[in-house]
Short mmCIF file of C-alpha atoms in Angstrom, two decimals:
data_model
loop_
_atom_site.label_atom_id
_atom_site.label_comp_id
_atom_site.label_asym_id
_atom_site.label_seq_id
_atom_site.Cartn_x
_atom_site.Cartn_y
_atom_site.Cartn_z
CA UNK J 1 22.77 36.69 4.23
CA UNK J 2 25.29 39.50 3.32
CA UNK J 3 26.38 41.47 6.57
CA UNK J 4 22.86 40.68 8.08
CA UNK J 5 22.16 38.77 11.30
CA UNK J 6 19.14 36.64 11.37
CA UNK J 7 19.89 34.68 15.18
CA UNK J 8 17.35 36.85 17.23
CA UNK J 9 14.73 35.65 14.33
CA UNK J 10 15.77 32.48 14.16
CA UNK J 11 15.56 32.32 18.59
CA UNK J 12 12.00 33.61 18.32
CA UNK J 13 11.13 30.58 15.95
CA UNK J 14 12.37 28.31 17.98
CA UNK J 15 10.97 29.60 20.86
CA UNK J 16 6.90 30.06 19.31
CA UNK J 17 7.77 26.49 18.36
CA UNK J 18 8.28 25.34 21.77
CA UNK J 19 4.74 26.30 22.46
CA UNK J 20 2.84 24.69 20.45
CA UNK J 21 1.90 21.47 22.46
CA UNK J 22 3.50 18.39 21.47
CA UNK J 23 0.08 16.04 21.60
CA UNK J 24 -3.25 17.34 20.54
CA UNK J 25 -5.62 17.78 23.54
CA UNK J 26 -8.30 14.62 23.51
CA UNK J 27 -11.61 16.00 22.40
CA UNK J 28 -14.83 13.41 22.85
CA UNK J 29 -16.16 11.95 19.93
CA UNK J 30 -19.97 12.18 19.53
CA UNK J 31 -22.25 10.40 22.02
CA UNK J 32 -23.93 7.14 20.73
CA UNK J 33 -27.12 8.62 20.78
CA UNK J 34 -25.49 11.72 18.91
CA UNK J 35 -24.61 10.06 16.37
CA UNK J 36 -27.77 8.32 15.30
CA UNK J 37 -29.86 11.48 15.41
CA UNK J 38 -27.32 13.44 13.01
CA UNK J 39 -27.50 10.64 10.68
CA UNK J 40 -30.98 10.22 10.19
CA UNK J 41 -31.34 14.13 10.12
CA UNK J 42 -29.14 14.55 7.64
CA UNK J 43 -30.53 11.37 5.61
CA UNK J 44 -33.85 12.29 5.88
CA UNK J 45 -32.98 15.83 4.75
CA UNK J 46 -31.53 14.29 1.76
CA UNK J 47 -34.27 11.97 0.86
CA UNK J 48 -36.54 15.78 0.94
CA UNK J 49 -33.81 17.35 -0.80
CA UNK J 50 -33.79 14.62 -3.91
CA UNK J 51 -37.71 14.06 -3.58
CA UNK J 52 -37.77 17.95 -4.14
CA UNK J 53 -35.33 17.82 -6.84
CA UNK J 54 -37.43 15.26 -8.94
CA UNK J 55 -41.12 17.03 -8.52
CA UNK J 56 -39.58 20.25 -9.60
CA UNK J 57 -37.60 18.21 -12.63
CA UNK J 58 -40.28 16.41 -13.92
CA UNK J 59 -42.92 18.98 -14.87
CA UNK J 60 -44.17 18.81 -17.93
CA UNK J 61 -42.80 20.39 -20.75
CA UNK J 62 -46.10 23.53 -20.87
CA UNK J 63 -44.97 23.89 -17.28
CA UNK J 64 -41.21 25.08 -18.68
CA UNK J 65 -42.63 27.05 -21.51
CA UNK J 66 -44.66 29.53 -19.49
CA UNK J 67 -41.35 30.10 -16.89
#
């Protein structure tokens, strides 16, 4: 860079790197027990979610005429 110096910016990178921790910190994964009750949550909001989805899809045809 023409008549510029960039070293102090350059130092400060280096340094902020040096902070950043070289190994994420361990985290737990989900209990056991956790883990089941998310997934049947979430799959038995689905199954209400699609069940939903077809009662409302399959009216009959007057029902989308007076909308």
């Amino acid at each position: 860079i023409r008549g510029t110096n960039a070293g102090w910016t350059l130092g400060y990178m280096l340094n902020m790197t040096n902070m950043i921790p070289a190994e994420q910190p361990f985290t737990a994964p989900l209990s056991h027990s956790t883990y089941v009750f998310l997934m049947f949550f979430f799959s038995l909001l689905l199954a209400i979610e699609i069940t939903a989805a077809l009662f409302i899809l399959n009216k009959p045809a007057h029902f989308w005429e007076e909308m």
